[in-house]
Short mmCIF file of C-alpha atoms and ligand atoms in Angstrom, two decimals:
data_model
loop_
_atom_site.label_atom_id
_atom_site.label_comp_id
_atom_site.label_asym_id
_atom_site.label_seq_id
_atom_site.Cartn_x
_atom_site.Cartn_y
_atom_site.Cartn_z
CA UNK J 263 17.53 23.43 -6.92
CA UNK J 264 16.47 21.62 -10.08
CA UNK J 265 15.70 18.40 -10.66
CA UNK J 266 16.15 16.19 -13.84
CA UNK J 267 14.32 13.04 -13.98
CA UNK J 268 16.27 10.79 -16.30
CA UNK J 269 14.72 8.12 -18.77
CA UNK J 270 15.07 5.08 -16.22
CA UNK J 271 13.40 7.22 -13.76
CA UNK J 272 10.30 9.54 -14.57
CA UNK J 273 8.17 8.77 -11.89
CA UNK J 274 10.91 8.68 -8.74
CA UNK J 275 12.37 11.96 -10.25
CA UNK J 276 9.03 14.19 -10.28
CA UNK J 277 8.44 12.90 -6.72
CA UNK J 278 11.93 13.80 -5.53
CA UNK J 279 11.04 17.24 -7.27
CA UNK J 280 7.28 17.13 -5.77
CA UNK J 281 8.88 16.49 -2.56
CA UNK J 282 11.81 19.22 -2.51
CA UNK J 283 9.11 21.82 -4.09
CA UNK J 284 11.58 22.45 -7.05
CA UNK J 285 11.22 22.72 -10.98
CA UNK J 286 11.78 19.62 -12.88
CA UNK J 287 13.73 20.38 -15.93
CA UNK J 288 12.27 19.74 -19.18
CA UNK J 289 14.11 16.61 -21.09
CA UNK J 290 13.71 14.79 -24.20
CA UNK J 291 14.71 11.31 -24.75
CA UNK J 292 14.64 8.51 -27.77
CA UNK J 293 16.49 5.48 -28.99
CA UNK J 294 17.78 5.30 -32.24
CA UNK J 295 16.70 2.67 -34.44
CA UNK J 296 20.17 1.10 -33.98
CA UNK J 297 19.75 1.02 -30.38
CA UNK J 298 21.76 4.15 -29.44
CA UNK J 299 20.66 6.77 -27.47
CA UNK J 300 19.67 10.82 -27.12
CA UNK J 301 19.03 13.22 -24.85
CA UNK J 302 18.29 16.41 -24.78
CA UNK J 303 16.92 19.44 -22.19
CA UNK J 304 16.12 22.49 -23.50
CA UNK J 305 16.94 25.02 -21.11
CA UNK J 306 19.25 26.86 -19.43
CA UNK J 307 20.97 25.59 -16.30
CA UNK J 308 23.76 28.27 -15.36
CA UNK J 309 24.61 28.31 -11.80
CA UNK J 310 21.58 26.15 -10.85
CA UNK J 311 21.86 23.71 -7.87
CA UNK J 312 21.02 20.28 -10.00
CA UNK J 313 20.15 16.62 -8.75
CA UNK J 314 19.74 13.96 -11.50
CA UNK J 315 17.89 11.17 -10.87
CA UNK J 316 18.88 8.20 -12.84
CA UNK J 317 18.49 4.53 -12.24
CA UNK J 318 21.01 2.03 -13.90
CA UNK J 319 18.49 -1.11 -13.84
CA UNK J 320 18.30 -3.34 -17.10
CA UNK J 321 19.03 -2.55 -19.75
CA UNK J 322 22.08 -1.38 -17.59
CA UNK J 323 24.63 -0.38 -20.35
CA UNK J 324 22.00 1.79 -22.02
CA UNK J 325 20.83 3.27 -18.40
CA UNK J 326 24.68 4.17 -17.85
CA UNK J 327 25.51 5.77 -21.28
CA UNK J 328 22.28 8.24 -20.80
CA UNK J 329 23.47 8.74 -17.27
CA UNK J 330 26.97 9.95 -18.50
CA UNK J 331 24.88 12.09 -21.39
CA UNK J 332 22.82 13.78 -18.89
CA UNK J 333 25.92 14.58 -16.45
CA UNK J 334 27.84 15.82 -19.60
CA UNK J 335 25.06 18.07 -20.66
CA UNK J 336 24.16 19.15 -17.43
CA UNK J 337 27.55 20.38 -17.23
CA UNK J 338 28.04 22.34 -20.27
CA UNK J 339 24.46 23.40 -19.50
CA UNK J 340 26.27 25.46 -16.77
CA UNK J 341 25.00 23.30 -13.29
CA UNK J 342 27.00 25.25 -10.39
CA UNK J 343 26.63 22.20 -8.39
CA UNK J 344 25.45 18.26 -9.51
CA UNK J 345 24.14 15.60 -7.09
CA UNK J 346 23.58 12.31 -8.63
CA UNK J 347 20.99 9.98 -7.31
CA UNK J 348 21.56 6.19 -9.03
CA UNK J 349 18.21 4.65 -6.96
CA UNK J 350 19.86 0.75 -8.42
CA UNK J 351 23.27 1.11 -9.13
CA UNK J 352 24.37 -1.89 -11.90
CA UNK J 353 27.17 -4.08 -10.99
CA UNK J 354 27.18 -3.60 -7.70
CA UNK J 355 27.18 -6.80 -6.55
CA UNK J 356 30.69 -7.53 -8.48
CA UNK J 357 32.63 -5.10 -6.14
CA UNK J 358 35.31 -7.82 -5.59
CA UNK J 359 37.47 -10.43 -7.07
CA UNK J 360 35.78 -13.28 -6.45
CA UNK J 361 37.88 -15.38 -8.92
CA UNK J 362 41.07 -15.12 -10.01
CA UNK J 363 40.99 -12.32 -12.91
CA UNK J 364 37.76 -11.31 -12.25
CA UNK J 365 37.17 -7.43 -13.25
CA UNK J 366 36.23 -5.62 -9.94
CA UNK J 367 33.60 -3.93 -12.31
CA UNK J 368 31.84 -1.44 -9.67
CA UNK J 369 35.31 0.33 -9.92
CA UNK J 370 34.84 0.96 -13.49
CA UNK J 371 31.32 2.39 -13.25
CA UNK J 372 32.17 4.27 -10.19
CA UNK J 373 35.34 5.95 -11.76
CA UNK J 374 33.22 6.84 -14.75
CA UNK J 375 30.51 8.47 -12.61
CA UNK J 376 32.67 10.75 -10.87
CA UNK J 377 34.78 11.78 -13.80
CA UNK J 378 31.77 14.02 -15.13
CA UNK J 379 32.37 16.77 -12.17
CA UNK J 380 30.14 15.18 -9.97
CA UNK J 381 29.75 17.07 -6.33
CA UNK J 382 28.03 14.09 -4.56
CA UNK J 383 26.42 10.53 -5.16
CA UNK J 384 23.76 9.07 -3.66
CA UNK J 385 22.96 5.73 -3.32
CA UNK J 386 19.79 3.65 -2.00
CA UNK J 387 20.70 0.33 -0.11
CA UNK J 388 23.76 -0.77 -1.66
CA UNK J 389 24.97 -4.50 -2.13
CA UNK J 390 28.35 -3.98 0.15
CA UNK J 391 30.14 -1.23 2.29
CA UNK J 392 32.51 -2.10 -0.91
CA UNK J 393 30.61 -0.01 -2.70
CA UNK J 394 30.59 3.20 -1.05
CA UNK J 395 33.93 3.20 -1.02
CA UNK J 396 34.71 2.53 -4.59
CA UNK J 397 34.06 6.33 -4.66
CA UNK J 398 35.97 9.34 -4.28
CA UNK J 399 33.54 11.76 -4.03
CA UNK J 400 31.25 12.50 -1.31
CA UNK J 401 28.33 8.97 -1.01
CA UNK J 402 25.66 8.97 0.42
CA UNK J 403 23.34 5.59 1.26
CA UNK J 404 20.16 5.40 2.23
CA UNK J 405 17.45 3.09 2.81
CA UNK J 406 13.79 1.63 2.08
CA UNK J 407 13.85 -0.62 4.75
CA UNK J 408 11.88 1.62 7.27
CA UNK J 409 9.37 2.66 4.28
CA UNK J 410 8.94 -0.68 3.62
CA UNK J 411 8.34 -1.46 7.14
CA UNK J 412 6.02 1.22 7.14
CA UNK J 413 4.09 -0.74 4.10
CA UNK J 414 3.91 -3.66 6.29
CA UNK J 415 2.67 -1.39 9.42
CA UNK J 416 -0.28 -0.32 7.12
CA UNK J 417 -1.39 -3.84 6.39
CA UNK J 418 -3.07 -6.42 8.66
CA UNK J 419 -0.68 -9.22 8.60
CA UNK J 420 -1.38 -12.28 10.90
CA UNK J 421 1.32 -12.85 13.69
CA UNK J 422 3.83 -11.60 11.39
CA UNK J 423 7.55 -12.63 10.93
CA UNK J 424 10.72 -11.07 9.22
CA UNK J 425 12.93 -13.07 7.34
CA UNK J 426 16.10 -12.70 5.81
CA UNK J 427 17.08 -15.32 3.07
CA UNK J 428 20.78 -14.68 3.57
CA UNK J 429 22.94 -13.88 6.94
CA UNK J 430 23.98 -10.66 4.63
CA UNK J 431 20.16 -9.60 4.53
CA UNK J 432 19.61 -10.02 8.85
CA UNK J 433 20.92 -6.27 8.68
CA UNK J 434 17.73 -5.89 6.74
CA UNK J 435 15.07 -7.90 8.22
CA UNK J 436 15.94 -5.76 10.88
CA UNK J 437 15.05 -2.71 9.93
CA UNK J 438 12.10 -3.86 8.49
CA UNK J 439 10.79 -6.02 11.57
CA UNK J 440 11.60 -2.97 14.08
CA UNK J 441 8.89 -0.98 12.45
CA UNK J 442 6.48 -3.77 12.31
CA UNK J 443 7.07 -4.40 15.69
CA UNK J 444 8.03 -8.62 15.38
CA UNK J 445 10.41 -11.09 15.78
CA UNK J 446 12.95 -12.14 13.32
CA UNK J 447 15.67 -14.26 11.77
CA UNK J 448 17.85 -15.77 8.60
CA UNK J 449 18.39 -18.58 6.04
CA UNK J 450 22.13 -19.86 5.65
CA UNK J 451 22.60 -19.62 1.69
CA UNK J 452 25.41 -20.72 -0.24
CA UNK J 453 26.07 -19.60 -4.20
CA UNK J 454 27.90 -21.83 -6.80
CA UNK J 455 30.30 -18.89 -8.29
CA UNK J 456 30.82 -20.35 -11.39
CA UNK J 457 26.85 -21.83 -12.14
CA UNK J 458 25.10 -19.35 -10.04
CA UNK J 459 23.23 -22.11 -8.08
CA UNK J 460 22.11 -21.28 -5.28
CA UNK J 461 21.73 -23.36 -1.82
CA UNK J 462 19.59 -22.79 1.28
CA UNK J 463 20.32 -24.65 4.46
CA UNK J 464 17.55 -25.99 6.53
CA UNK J 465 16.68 -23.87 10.05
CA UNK J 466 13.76 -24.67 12.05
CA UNK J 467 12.18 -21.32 12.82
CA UNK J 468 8.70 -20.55 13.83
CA UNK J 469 6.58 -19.79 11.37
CA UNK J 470 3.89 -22.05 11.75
CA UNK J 471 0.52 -20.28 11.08
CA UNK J 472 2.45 -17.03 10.78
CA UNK J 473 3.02 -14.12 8.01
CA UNK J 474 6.29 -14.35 6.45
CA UNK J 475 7.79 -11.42 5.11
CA UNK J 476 11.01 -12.16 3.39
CA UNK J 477 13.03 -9.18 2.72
CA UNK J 478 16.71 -8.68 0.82
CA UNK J 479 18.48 -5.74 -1.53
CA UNK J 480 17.85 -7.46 -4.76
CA UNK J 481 15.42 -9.83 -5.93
CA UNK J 482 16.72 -10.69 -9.62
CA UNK J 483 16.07 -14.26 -10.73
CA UNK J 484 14.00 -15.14 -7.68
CA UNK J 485 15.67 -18.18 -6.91
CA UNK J 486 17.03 -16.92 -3.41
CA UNK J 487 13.59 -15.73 -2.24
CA UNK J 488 11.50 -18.59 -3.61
CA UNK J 489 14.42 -21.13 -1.47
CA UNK J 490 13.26 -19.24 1.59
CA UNK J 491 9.38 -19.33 0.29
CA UNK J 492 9.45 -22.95 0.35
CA UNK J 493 11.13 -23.73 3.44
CA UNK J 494 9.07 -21.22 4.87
CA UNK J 495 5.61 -22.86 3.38
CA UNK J 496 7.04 -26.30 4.52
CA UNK J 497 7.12 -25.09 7.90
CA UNK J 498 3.37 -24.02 8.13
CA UNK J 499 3.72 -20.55 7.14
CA UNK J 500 0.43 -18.53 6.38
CA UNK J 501 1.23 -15.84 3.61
CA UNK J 502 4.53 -15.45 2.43
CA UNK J 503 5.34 -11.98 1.14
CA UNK J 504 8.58 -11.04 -0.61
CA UNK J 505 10.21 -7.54 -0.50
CA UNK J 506 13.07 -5.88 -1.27
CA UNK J 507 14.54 -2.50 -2.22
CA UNK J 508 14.99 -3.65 -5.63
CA UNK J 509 13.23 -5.83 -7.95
CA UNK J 510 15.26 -6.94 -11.02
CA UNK J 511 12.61 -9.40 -11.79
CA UNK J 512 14.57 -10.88 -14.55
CA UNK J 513 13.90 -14.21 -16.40
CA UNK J 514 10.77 -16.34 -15.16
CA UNK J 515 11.04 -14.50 -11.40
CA UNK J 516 7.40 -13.79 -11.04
CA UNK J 517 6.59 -17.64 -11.65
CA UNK J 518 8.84 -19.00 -9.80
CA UNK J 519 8.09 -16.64 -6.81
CA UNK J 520 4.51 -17.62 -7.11
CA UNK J 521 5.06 -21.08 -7.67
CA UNK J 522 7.11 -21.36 -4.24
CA UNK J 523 4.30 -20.10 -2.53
CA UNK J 524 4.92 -16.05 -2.42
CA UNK J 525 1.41 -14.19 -1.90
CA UNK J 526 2.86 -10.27 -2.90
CA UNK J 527 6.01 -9.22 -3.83
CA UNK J 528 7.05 -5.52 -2.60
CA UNK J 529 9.27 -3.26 -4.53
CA UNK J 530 10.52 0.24 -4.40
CA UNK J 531 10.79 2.84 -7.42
CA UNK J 532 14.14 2.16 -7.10
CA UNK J 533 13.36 0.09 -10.68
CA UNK J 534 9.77 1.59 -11.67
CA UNK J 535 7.54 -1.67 -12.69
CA UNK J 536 4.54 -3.00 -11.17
CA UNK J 537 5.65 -4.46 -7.90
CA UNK J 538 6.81 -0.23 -7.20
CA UNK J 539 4.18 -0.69 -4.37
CA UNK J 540 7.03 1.67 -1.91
CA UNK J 541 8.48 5.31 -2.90
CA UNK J 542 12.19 6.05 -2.26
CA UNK J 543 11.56 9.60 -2.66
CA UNK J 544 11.10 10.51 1.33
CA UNK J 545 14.32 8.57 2.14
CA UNK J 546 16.33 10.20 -0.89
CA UNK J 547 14.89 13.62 -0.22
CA UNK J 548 16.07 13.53 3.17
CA UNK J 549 19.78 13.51 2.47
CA UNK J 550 19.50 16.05 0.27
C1 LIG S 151 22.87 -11.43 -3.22
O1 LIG S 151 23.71 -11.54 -2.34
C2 LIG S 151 21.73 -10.48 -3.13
O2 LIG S 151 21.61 -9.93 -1.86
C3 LIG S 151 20.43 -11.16 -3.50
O3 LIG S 151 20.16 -12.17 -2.55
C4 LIG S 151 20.55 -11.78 -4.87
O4 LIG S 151 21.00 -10.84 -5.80
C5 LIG S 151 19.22 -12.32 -5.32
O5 LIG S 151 19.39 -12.95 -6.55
P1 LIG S 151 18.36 -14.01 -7.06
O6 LIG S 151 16.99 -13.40 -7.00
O7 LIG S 151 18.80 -14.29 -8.47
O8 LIG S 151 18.48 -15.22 -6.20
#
């Protein structure tokens, strides 16, 4: 087995290949003044066993095209067998029609993964079952909830609680609370579809002198998270941390978080920045 660590995902990839005890393979990557994209691995991969490890976090477009390079060249490079690890999958979380007309654009990107001879995907907490099944070649799902548990095992947190900031992140919380051994609970939230805004319903829970831990999939403009942060601090809550499997972080997210009151936020390697404070390597190495 061989690994190649694509240009979203250096660090993840030579872990995966630390992990499994395997070669990483050698590759070379640039933009283009214009913006496009190259890649190239020197090397020879006839009738190697290969997993490519390739995150499709912002700039997503670019991630994608030097996925689909890699999986090309990997292929004329002679792979035997190709396993494709996408840590953050982009556009997941359109895998319906929510409006009339809408493109259902996880079926796009999902089609266009598995048309490079792809043997198997692997995915790490996806938005929606939806999105498993928008392929047609063996998925696999896994996720950093007990890691990140395991993060929160590791640190002394006061009374702690679990909180999801959405009914579709309780799943979640979950996980994460059964390994720190606590109680836990969610936040009704309701989304504008057409301005994005977002609404959190009021719910007495018992927080008061307590760490929160708020967990969910995605934490991309902040504004869910921070909702939850401030009811949360309005209720008495000690330290309010925020986690999550992956951490867009786009726009002013790290203010905003911190200005509702959030002590830490948590990430995974799932999107390789600062807040990386959890590997996804165990969990993806597992599976494979
Ligand atoms: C949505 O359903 C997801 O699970 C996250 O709650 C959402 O993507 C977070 O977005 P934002 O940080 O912009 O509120």
């Amino acid at each position: 087995m061989i690994v190649v660590a694509g240009p979203a995902s250096p660090k993840l990839g030579k872990r995966v290949a630390e992990l499994l005890e395997c070669e990483l393979a050698p590759l070379e990557w640039k933009r283009f003044p214009d913006g496009e994209s190259y890649i190239r691995i020197p090397g020879d991969l006839k009738g190697e066993s290969v997993v490519v490890v390739q995150s499709t976090s912002p700039p997503q477009d670019k991630r994608l095209m030097e996925l689909f390079f890699i999986l090309d060249l990997i292929n004329e490079l002679g792979a035997r067998e190709v396993t494709v690890v996408i840590p953050y999958l982009a556009y997941m979380r359109q895998d319906k029609r929510f409006r009339e007309g809408e493109v259902v654009s996880i079926k796009v990107v999902s089609r266009l993964i598995e048309s490079f001879n792809v043997d198997r995907v692997i995915l790490v907490d996806v938005h929606s079952r939806k999105v498993l099944d928008s392929f047609n070649v063996d998925v696999a799902e896994v996720s950093a909830m007990p890691l990140i548990g395991s993060y929160f095992s590791s640190i002394d947190l006061v009374n702690p609680f679990v909180l999801a900031p959405d009914k579709k992140a309780l799943i979640l919380a979950e996980r994460v609370a059964e390994k720190i051994g606590c109680k836990y609970d969610f936040l009704e939230k309701r989304r504008d579809r057409i301005t994005g805004e977002i609404k959190t319903y009021f719910k007495k829970i018992n927080v008061k002198g307590r760490d929160v831990v708020i967990v969910d999939d995605i934490i991309s403009t902040g504004g869910t998270i921070a909702n939850a942060a401030e009811m949360a601090r309005s209720l008495g809550a000690r330290r309010i941390y925020a986690a999550c499997t992956h951490a867009l972080l786009v726009k002013n997210a790290l203010m905003r978080l911190s200005s509702a009151g959030v002590f830490e936020i948590i990430g995974t390697d799932t999107i390789e920045s600062n807040v990386s404070k959890v590997s996804v390597a165990p969990a993806i190495v597992s599976v494979l």
